[in-house]
CSV table of C-alpha atoms in Angstrom, one decimal:
chain,number,residue,atom,x,y,z
I,1,UNK,CA,85.2,115.7,146.8
I,2,UNK,CA,85.2,119.2,148.4
I,3,UNK,CA,88.7,119.0,149.9
I,4,UNK,CA,91.1,116.3,150.1
I,5,UNK,CA,92.5,117.1,153.6
I,6,UNK,CA,90.0,114.9,155.6
I,7,UNK,CA,90.5,112.1,153.2
I,8,UNK,CA,94.2,112.3,153.5
I,9,UNK,CA,93.8,112.1,157.3
I,10,UNK,CA,91.6,109.0,157.0
I,11,UNK,CA,94.0,107.2,154.7
I,12,UNK,CA,96.9,108.0,157.1
I,13,UNK,CA,94.9,106.7,160.0
I,14,UNK,CA,93.9,103.5,158.2
I,15,UNK,CA,97.3,102.7,156.7
I,16,UNK,CA,100.0,103.3,159.2
I,17,UNK,CA,103.3,104.6,157.9
I,18,UNK,CA,101.9,105.8,154.6
I,19,UNK,CA,103.0,109.1,153.1
I,20,UNK,CA,100.2,111.0,151.4
I,21,UNK,CA,100.8,114.3,149.6
I,22,UNK,CA,98.1,116.5,148.1
I,23,UNK,CA,99.2,117.6,144.6
I,24,UNK,CA,97.4,120.9,143.7
I,25,UNK,CA,96.3,121.5,140.2
I,26,UNK,CA,96.6,125.1,138.9
I,27,UNK,CA,93.8,124.9,136.4
I,28,UNK,CA,90.3,126.0,137.5
I,29,UNK,CA,88.5,122.8,136.5
I,30,UNK,CA,90.8,120.1,137.6
I,31,UNK,CA,90.7,118.9,141.1
I,32,UNK,CA,93.7,118.2,143.3
I,33,UNK,CA,95.0,114.7,143.5
I,34,UNK,CA,96.6,112.4,146.1
I,35,UNK,CA,100.2,111.3,145.7
I,36,UNK,CA,100.7,108.0,147.5
I,37,UNK,CA,104.0,106.4,148.3
I,38,UNK,CA,104.3,103.2,146.4
I,39,UNK,CA,105.1,101.0,149.3
I,40,UNK,CA,101.6,101.4,150.8
I,41,UNK,CA,99.6,102.2,147.7
I,42,UNK,CA,97.8,98.9,147.5
I,43,UNK,CA,96.8,98.9,151.1
I,44,UNK,CA,95.5,102.5,150.6
I,45,UNK,CA,93.6,101.5,147.5
I,46,UNK,CA,92.0,98.5,149.2
I,47,UNK,CA,90.9,100.9,152.0
I,48,UNK,CA,89.4,103.4,149.5
I,49,UNK,CA,87.5,100.6,147.9
I,50,UNK,CA,86.3,98.7,151.0
I,51,UNK,CA,85.6,101.6,153.5
I,52,UNK,CA,81.8,101.9,153.4
I,53,UNK,CA,81.9,105.7,153.8
I,54,UNK,CA,84.2,106.0,150.7
I,55,UNK,CA,83.4,103.0,148.6
I,56,UNK,CA,85.5,103.9,145.6
I,57,UNK,CA,84.4,100.8,143.7
I,58,UNK,CA,85.2,101.8,140.1
I,59,UNK,CA,88.6,102.8,138.5
I,60,UNK,CA,87.4,104.4,135.3
I,61,UNK,CA,90.8,105.4,133.9
I,62,UNK,CA,94.5,104.7,134.4
I,63,UNK,CA,97.0,106.7,132.5
I,64,UNK,CA,100.7,107.5,132.6
I,65,UNK,CA,102.7,110.7,132.7
I,66,UNK,CA,106.4,111.0,131.8
I,67,UNK,CA,108.2,113.7,133.9
I,68,UNK,CA,111.7,114.4,132.7
I,69,UNK,CA,114.0,116.4,135.0
I,70,UNK,CA,112.8,119.9,134.9
I,71,UNK,CA,113.9,123.3,136.2
I,72,UNK,CA,111.0,125.1,137.8
I,73,UNK,CA,111.3,128.8,138.0
I,74,UNK,CA,109.2,130.5,140.6
I,75,UNK,CA,108.8,134.0,141.9
I,76,UNK,CA,109.0,134.1,145.7
I,77,UNK,CA,108.8,137.0,148.0
I,78,UNK,CA,111.8,137.4,150.2
I,79,UNK,CA,112.5,140.0,153.0
I,80,UNK,CA,115.7,141.8,152.3
I,81,UNK,CA,117.5,144.8,153.7
I,82,UNK,CA,117.4,147.4,151.0
I,83,UNK,CA,119.0,150.7,151.9
I,84,UNK,CA,118.7,150.2,155.6
I,85,UNK,CA,115.0,149.3,155.6
I,86,UNK,CA,113.6,145.9,155.4
I,87,UNK,CA,111.6,145.4,152.2
I,88,UNK,CA,109.8,142.6,150.5
I,89,UNK,CA,111.5,141.8,147.2
I,90,UNK,CA,110.4,139.4,144.5
I,91,UNK,CA,113.1,136.9,143.7
I,92,UNK,CA,113.4,134.3,141.0
I,93,UNK,CA,114.1,130.9,142.5
I,94,UNK,CA,115.1,127.9,140.6
I,95,UNK,CA,114.7,124.3,141.7
I,96,UNK,CA,115.0,121.0,139.9
I,97,UNK,CA,112.3,118.4,140.1
I,98,UNK,CA,113.5,114.9,139.8
I,99,UNK,CA,112.7,112.8,136.8
I,100,UNK,CA,110.1,110.1,137.3
I,101,UNK,CA,107.3,108.2,135.7
I,102,UNK,CA,103.8,108.6,137.0
I,103,UNK,CA,100.7,106.5,137.0
I,104,UNK,CA,97.4,108.3,137.5
I,105,UNK,CA,94.2,106.5,138.6
I,106,UNK,CA,90.7,108.1,138.3
I,107,UNK,CA,88.4,106.6,140.8
I,108,UNK,CA,84.6,106.9,141.1
I,109,UNK,CA,82.1,105.6,143.6
I,110,UNK,CA,79.1,104.0,142.0
I,111,UNK,CA,77.6,103.3,145.4
I,112,UNK,CA,77.8,106.9,146.6
I,113,UNK,CA,77.6,108.5,143.1
I,114,UNK,CA,80.7,110.4,143.9
I,115,UNK,CA,84.0,111.1,142.2
I,116,UNK,CA,86.4,111.5,140.7
I,117,UNK,CA,89.2,110.9,143.1
I,118,UNK,CA,92.6,111.1,141.5
I,119,UNK,CA,95.5,109.0,142.8
I,120,UNK,CA,99.1,109.4,141.6
I,121,UNK,CA,101.9,107.0,142.0
I,122,UNK,CA,105.5,107.9,141.1
I,123,UNK,CA,108.5,105.8,140.3
I,124,UNK,CA,111.9,106.6,141.8
I,125,UNK,CA,113.4,107.6,138.5
I,126,UNK,CA,112.7,107.0,134.8
I,127,UNK,CA,115.7,104.8,133.9
I,128,UNK,CA,116.1,101.6,136.0
I,129,UNK,CA,113.9,101.9,139.1
I,130,UNK,CA,110.5,102.1,137.3
I,131,UNK,CA,108.3,99.6,139.2
I,132,UNK,CA,105.1,100.5,141.0
I,133,UNK,CA,102.6,98.2,142.8
I,134,UNK,CA,99.8,97.1,140.5
I,135,UNK,CA,96.3,98.1,141.6
I,136,UNK,CA,94.7,95.4,139.4
I,137,UNK,CA,94.2,93.1,142.4
I,138,UNK,CA,92.0,95.9,143.8
I,139,UNK,CA,90.2,97.1,140.7
I,140,UNK,CA,90.0,94.5,137.8
I,141,UNK,CA,89.4,97.3,135.3
I,142,UNK,CA,93.1,98.5,135.7
I,143,UNK,CA,94.4,95.3,134.0
I,144,UNK,CA,94.5,96.4,130.3
I,145,UNK,CA,95.3,100.0,131.1
I,146,UNK,CA,98.2,99.1,133.3
I,147,UNK,CA,99.4,96.9,130.4
I,148,UNK,CA,99.1,99.9,128.1
I,149,UNK,CA,101.2,102.0,130.5
I,150,UNK,CA,103.7,99.2,130.7
I,151,UNK,CA,103.9,99.2,126.9
I,152,UNK,CA,104.0,102.9,126.2
I,153,UNK,CA,105.7,104.3,129.3
I,154,UNK,CA,107.7,101.4,130.6
I,155,UNK,CA,106.4,101.3,134.1
I,156,UNK,CA,106.6,97.8,135.6
I,157,UNK,CA,103.5,97.0,137.7
I,158,UNK,CA,104.4,94.5,140.3
I,159,UNK,CA,101.7,92.0,141.1
I,160,UNK,CA,100.0,92.5,137.8
I,161,UNK,CA,98.5,89.1,136.7
I,162,UNK,CA,99.5,89.4,133.0
I,163,UNK,CA,102.0,92.1,132.3
I,164,UNK,CA,102.7,92.0,128.6
I,165,UNK,CA,102.8,94.6,125.8
I,166,UNK,CA,99.3,95.2,124.6
I,167,UNK,CA,99.7,97.5,121.6
I,168,UNK,CA,103.2,97.0,120.3
I,169,UNK,CA,104.7,93.7,119.4
I,170,UNK,CA,106.7,91.7,122.1
I,171,UNK,CA,110.0,92.2,120.3
I,172,UNK,CA,109.6,96.0,120.5
I,173,UNK,CA,112.0,97.6,123.0
I,174,UNK,CA,111.1,101.3,123.1
I,175,UNK,CA,108.3,103.1,125.0
I,176,UNK,CA,106.7,105.4,122.5
I,177,UNK,CA,104.9,107.8,124.9
I,178,UNK,CA,108.1,108.8,126.7
I,179,UNK,CA,109.3,112.2,125.9
I,180,UNK,CA,112.7,111.1,124.8
I,181,UNK,CA,111.3,108.5,122.3
I,182,UNK,CA,112.7,108.8,118.8
I,183,UNK,CA,110.3,107.5,116.2
I,184,UNK,CA,111.7,105.6,113.3
I,185,UNK,CA,112.5,107.8,110.3
I,186,UNK,CA,110.0,106.2,108.0
I,187,UNK,CA,107.7,108.7,106.4
I,188,UNK,CA,108.4,110.6,103.3
I,189,UNK,CA,108.4,114.4,103.7
I,190,UNK,CA,106.2,117.2,102.5
I,191,UNK,CA,107.1,118.7,99.1
I,192,UNK,CA,107.6,122.1,100.7
I,193,UNK,CA,108.8,121.4,104.2
I,194,UNK,CA,109.6,124.0,106.8
I,195,UNK,CA,110.6,124.2,110.5
I,196,UNK,CA,111.0,120.9,112.3
I,197,UNK,CA,110.0,118.9,109.2
I,198,UNK,CA,112.7,120.6,107.2
I,199,UNK,CA,115.3,119.7,109.8
I,200,UNK,CA,114.1,116.1,109.8
I,201,UNK,CA,114.1,116.0,106.0
I,202,UNK,CA,117.7,117.3,105.9
I,203,UNK,CA,118.8,114.5,108.3
I,204,UNK,CA,116.8,112.0,106.3
I,205,UNK,CA,118.2,112.8,102.9
I,206,UNK,CA,122.0,112.3,102.9
I,207,UNK,CA,124.1,115.2,101.7
I,208,UNK,CA,122.6,118.0,103.8
I,209,UNK,CA,119.9,119.5,101.6
I,210,UNK,CA,117.1,117.6,100.0
I,211,UNK,CA,117.4,116.5,96.3
X,1,UNK,CA,92.8,90.9,64.0
X,2,UNK,CA,89.5,91.9,62.6
X,3,UNK,CA,89.0,95.6,61.9
X,4,UNK,CA,86.5,97.5,64.0
X,5,UNK,CA,84.2,98.4,61.0
X,6,UNK,CA,83.7,94.8,59.9
X,7,UNK,CA,83.2,93.8,63.5
X,8,UNK,CA,80.4,96.3,64.1
X,9,UNK,CA,78.9,95.5,60.8
X,10,UNK,CA,78.8,91.8,61.7
X,11,UNK,CA,77.4,92.5,65.2
X,12,UNK,CA,74.5,94.4,63.5
X,13,UNK,CA,73.8,91.3,61.5
X,14,UNK,CA,73.7,89.3,64.7
X,15,UNK,CA,77.2,87.7,64.5
X,16,UNK,CA,79.3,88.2,67.5
X,17,UNK,CA,83.0,88.0,67.1
X,18,UNK,CA,85.6,88.2,69.8
X,19,UNK,CA,89.1,87.1,70.7
X,20,UNK,CA,90.1,84.7,73.4
X,21,UNK,CA,91.8,87.6,75.2
X,22,UNK,CA,88.7,89.7,75.2
X,23,UNK,CA,86.5,86.9,76.4
X,24,UNK,CA,88.9,85.9,79.1
X,25,UNK,CA,89.3,89.5,80.4
X,26,UNK,CA,85.6,90.1,80.1
X,27,UNK,CA,84.9,87.2,82.4
X,28,UNK,CA,87.6,88.1,84.8
X,29,UNK,CA,86.8,91.8,85.1
X,30,UNK,CA,83.1,91.1,85.8
X,31,UNK,CA,83.7,88.6,88.6
X,32,UNK,CA,86.3,90.3,90.9
X,33,UNK,CA,85.7,88.6,94.3
X,34,UNK,CA,87.1,90.8,97.1
X,35,UNK,CA,88.6,89.4,100.3
X,36,UNK,CA,86.3,90.1,103.2
X,37,UNK,CA,88.2,92.1,105.8
X,38,UNK,CA,88.3,95.6,107.1
X,39,UNK,CA,90.8,97.5,109.2
X,40,UNK,CA,89.1,100.7,110.3
X,41,UNK,CA,86.3,103.1,109.4
X,42,UNK,CA,86.9,102.8,105.6
X,43,UNK,CA,85.5,99.2,106.0
X,44,UNK,CA,82.1,100.8,107.0
X,45,UNK,CA,82.1,102.5,103.6
X,46,UNK,CA,83.1,99.3,102.0
X,47,UNK,CA,80.1,97.5,103.7
X,48,UNK,CA,77.8,100.4,102.6
X,49,UNK,CA,79.1,99.9,99.0
X,50,UNK,CA,78.1,96.2,99.2
X,51,UNK,CA,74.5,97.0,100.4
X,52,UNK,CA,71.4,97.8,98.3
X,53,UNK,CA,71.9,101.6,97.9
X,54,UNK,CA,75.3,101.4,96.2
X,55,UNK,CA,75.1,97.7,95.3
X,56,UNK,CA,78.6,96.6,94.3
X,57,UNK,CA,76.8,93.5,92.8
X,58,UNK,CA,76.2,95.6,89.7
X,59,UNK,CA,79.9,95.1,88.9
X,60,UNK,CA,80.0,91.5,89.8
X,61,UNK,CA,82.1,92.1,92.9
X,62,UNK,CA,79.6,91.3,95.6
X,63,UNK,CA,81.0,87.9,96.5
X,64,UNK,CA,83.1,88.9,99.6
X,65,UNK,CA,85.1,85.8,100.4
X,66,UNK,CA,86.1,84.9,103.9
X,67,UNK,CA,89.2,83.1,102.7
X,68,UNK,CA,92.2,84.5,100.7
X,69,UNK,CA,92.3,81.3,98.7
X,70,UNK,CA,89.0,82.2,96.9
X,71,UNK,CA,89.6,86.0,96.5
X,72,UNK,CA,90.8,88.0,93.5
X,73,UNK,CA,90.9,91.4,95.1
X,74,UNK,CA,92.3,92.8,98.4
X,75,UNK,CA,90.6,96.0,99.5
X,76,UNK,CA,92.9,97.4,102.1
X,77,UNK,CA,90.2,99.5,103.9
X,78,UNK,CA,91.6,101.3,106.8
X,79,UNK,CA,94.7,102.1,108.9
X,80,UNK,CA,97.4,99.5,108.6
X,81,UNK,CA,99.3,99.4,111.9
X,82,UNK,CA,102.8,98.0,112.0
X,83,UNK,CA,101.5,95.2,114.1
X,84,UNK,CA,99.0,94.3,111.4
X,85,UNK,CA,101.2,94.8,108.3
X,86,UNK,CA,102.9,91.3,108.3
X,87,UNK,CA,99.4,89.7,108.4
X,88,UNK,CA,98.2,91.8,105.5
X,89,UNK,CA,101.2,90.7,103.4
X,90,UNK,CA,100.7,87.1,104.5
X,91,UNK,CA,97.1,87.2,103.4
X,92,UNK,CA,98.1,88.8,100.1
X,93,UNK,CA,100.7,86.0,99.6
X,94,UNK,CA,98.0,83.4,100.2
X,95,UNK,CA,95.7,84.8,97.5
X,96,UNK,CA,96.0,82.9,94.2
X,97,UNK,CA,97.0,84.7,91.0
X,98,UNK,CA,95.5,86.8,89.4
X,99,UNK,CA,95.2,89.1,92.3
X,100,UNK,CA,94.8,92.8,92.7
X,101,UNK,CA,94.9,95.4,95.5
X,102,UNK,CA,92.9,98.5,96.1
X,103,UNK,CA,94.3,100.8,98.8
X,104,UNK,CA,91.2,102.5,100.1
X,105,UNK,CA,91.4,105.7,102.0
X,106,UNK,CA,94.1,108.1,103.2
X,107,UNK,CA,95.5,105.7,105.8
X,108,UNK,CA,96.0,102.8,103.5
X,109,UNK,CA,97.7,104.9,100.8
X,110,UNK,CA,99.9,107.0,103.0
X,111,UNK,CA,99.2,106.7,106.7
X,112,UNK,CA,96.7,109.5,106.5
X,113,UNK,CA,96.1,111.6,109.7
X,114,UNK,CA,98.3,109.1,111.6
X,115,UNK,CA,101.2,109.5,109.3
X,116,UNK,CA,103.6,110.7,111.9
X,117,UNK,CA,102.5,108.1,114.4
X,118,UNK,CA,105.0,105.5,115.7
X,119,UNK,CA,102.8,102.6,115.1
X,120,UNK,CA,101.2,103.3,111.7
X,121,UNK,CA,102.5,101.9,108.4
X,122,UNK,CA,102.8,104.9,106.0
X,123,UNK,CA,101.0,103.2,103.1
X,124,UNK,CA,100.5,99.5,102.3
X,125,UNK,CA,102.3,100.1,98.9
X,126,UNK,CA,105.6,99.8,100.9
X,127,UNK,CA,105.0,96.0,101.0
X,128,UNK,CA,102.6,94.9,98.4
X,129,UNK,CA,101.9,96.2,94.8
X,130,UNK,CA,98.8,98.4,94.8
X,131,UNK,CA,96.8,98.7,91.6
X,132,UNK,CA,94.4,101.5,92.5
X,133,UNK,CA,94.7,104.1,95.3
X,134,UNK,CA,91.6,105.9,96.5
X,135,UNK,CA,92.1,109.1,98.4
X,136,UNK,CA,89.5,110.3,101.0
X,137,UNK,CA,88.9,110.0,104.7
X,138,UNK,CA,86.9,107.8,104.3
X,139,UNK,CA,86.2,107.7,100.6
X,140,UNK,CA,82.5,107.7,99.6
X,141,UNK,CA,81.1,104.4,98.3
X,142,UNK,CA,81.0,106.0,94.8
X,143,UNK,CA,84.8,106.4,95.1
X,144,UNK,CA,85.2,102.7,95.8
X,145,UNK,CA,83.0,101.9,92.8
X,146,UNK,CA,85.1,104.3,90.7
X,147,UNK,CA,88.2,102.4,91.9
X,148,UNK,CA,86.6,99.1,91.0
X,149,UNK,CA,85.7,100.4,87.5
X,150,UNK,CA,89.3,101.6,87.1
X,151,UNK,CA,90.5,98.2,88.1
X,152,UNK,CA,88.1,96.6,85.5
X,153,UNK,CA,89.6,98.8,82.8
X,154,UNK,CA,93.1,97.8,83.9
X,155,UNK,CA,92.1,94.1,83.7
X,156,UNK,CA,90.5,94.7,80.3
X,157,UNK,CA,93.8,96.1,79.0
X,158,UNK,CA,95.9,93.2,80.2
X,159,UNK,CA,97.4,90.8,77.5
X,160,UNK,CA,97.6,87.1,77.7
X,161,UNK,CA,100.9,86.8,75.8
X,162,UNK,CA,103.9,88.9,74.8
X,163,UNK,CA,106.2,91.2,76.8
X,164,UNK,CA,103.7,93.1,78.9
X,165,UNK,CA,101.5,90.1,79.7
X,166,UNK,CA,99.5,89.8,82.9
X,167,UNK,CA,101.6,88.9,85.9
X,168,UNK,CA,99.8,85.6,86.6
X,169,UNK,CA,100.7,84.4,83.1
X,170,UNK,CA,104.4,85.3,83.5
X,171,UNK,CA,106.2,82.4,85.1
X,172,UNK,CA,109.1,84.7,86.0
X,173,UNK,CA,107.1,87.4,87.7
X,174,UNK,CA,107.0,87.2,91.5
X,175,UNK,CA,103.8,85.9,93.1
X,176,UNK,CA,104.9,86.3,96.7
X,177,UNK,CA,106.3,89.3,98.5
X,178,UNK,CA,108.6,89.2,101.6
X,179,UNK,CA,106.8,89.4,104.9
X,180,UNK,CA,108.3,92.1,107.2
X,181,UNK,CA,109.6,91.0,110.6
X,182,UNK,CA,108.9,92.6,114.0
X,183,UNK,CA,112.1,94.4,114.9
X,184,UNK,CA,113.3,96.1,118.0
X,185,UNK,CA,112.3,99.6,116.9
X,186,UNK,CA,110.4,99.2,113.6
X,187,UNK,CA,109.4,96.6,111.1
X,188,UNK,CA,112.3,95.1,109.3
X,189,UNK,CA,112.8,96.0,106.6
X,190,UNK,CA,110.7,99.3,106.9
X,191,UNK,CA,109.7,98.9,103.2
X,192,UNK,CA,110.3,96.7,100.2
X,193,UNK,CA,112.8,98.6,98.1
X,194,UNK,CA,111.8,96.6,95.0
X,195,UNK,CA,108.3,98.0,95.3
X,196,UNK,CA,108.6,101.4,96.9
X,197,UNK,CA,111.3,104.1,97.1
X,198,UNK,CA,110.9,107.3,99.0
X,199,UNK,CA,109.8,110.1,96.6
X,200,UNK,CA,112.3,112.8,96.1
X,201,UNK,CA,111.6,116.2,97.6
X,202,UNK,CA,111.2,118.8,94.9
X,203,UNK,CA,111.7,121.9,96.9
X,204,UNK,CA,113.8,122.3,100.0
X,205,UNK,CA,113.5,126.0,100.8
């Protein structure tokens, strides 16, 4: 996939009303990805699979990302009047990105020997509105991986044929891969702890310091 | 009790003397039948131990039983996840006395490289009594044989009567251990306090 611009246009033409955003990736190796809006994601997925010129017939990997609310600091160039003359000044800008959970799909085309194409779907927040459309009806191979994301991140995939926890037991209520997950305090500590382990050990052993 | 000198003298003359305890323990220690199950990569080493090169049959322990009812020894070979732990305890409870446990490998004794994971039990000795621990990741087959020999020595030292008699001959000793339940955040209880207490930390700073 050389550039995603033409593909974005084709998806927008094929699925009316869809919002597609190209998410750049700063690293040299990783390609950019397409952020689809969740309302039209399944129609777009079916288009990507069924269009003979695209034929993305294989979803090799589905994974989740937890995005807590972050403050992004960027340097931007602003024109300012400095001492009577207009100058370009670098300014630090801060913006907040909303918290969300993300499902990432890696697609390949076996027919065209092409790929990967990366799709992203984002939930509205990471507390109560955490549902996304399931792409298992489009690609069967997503079934277990969407169950795993449901288990570990807590994204509810609507339209999934069998959405149950897959790794943890059904009575479990947490989502261990979320960034705010607190693991049970159930391991004994190093004999000479330091740093974060020492802090944990202090909390574990009542009375402040360890015996 | 016959003294050792007389005994060796008699055996030179072709007269074998023994005690019931010795005979009983000799029979038990040379026919330890393990339960056939594996949990992770340590099981591959356990399988290697049972094959021709290492040949666990030299110690009479080659009869891997597919049923806990016929097994004497549980080799916990591999990572015990919290989802698997109740089943391990249940299998242990289903084994008839006398029964022994070898915890094989870093994961089974302490959680190993997955110790800080949310889903890994930090040592099977939190729920069942372990007789021999084998360190290693995974331990070599020789280490498993060493553990088996250690267990044989332990069986050999067990008494049939008296205060410190073997557990299966003591009607008051427990034969079953409580099976942990799946809780909302962790197994409940997270360990059996009668068997395992967190070790004290010796140095804080």
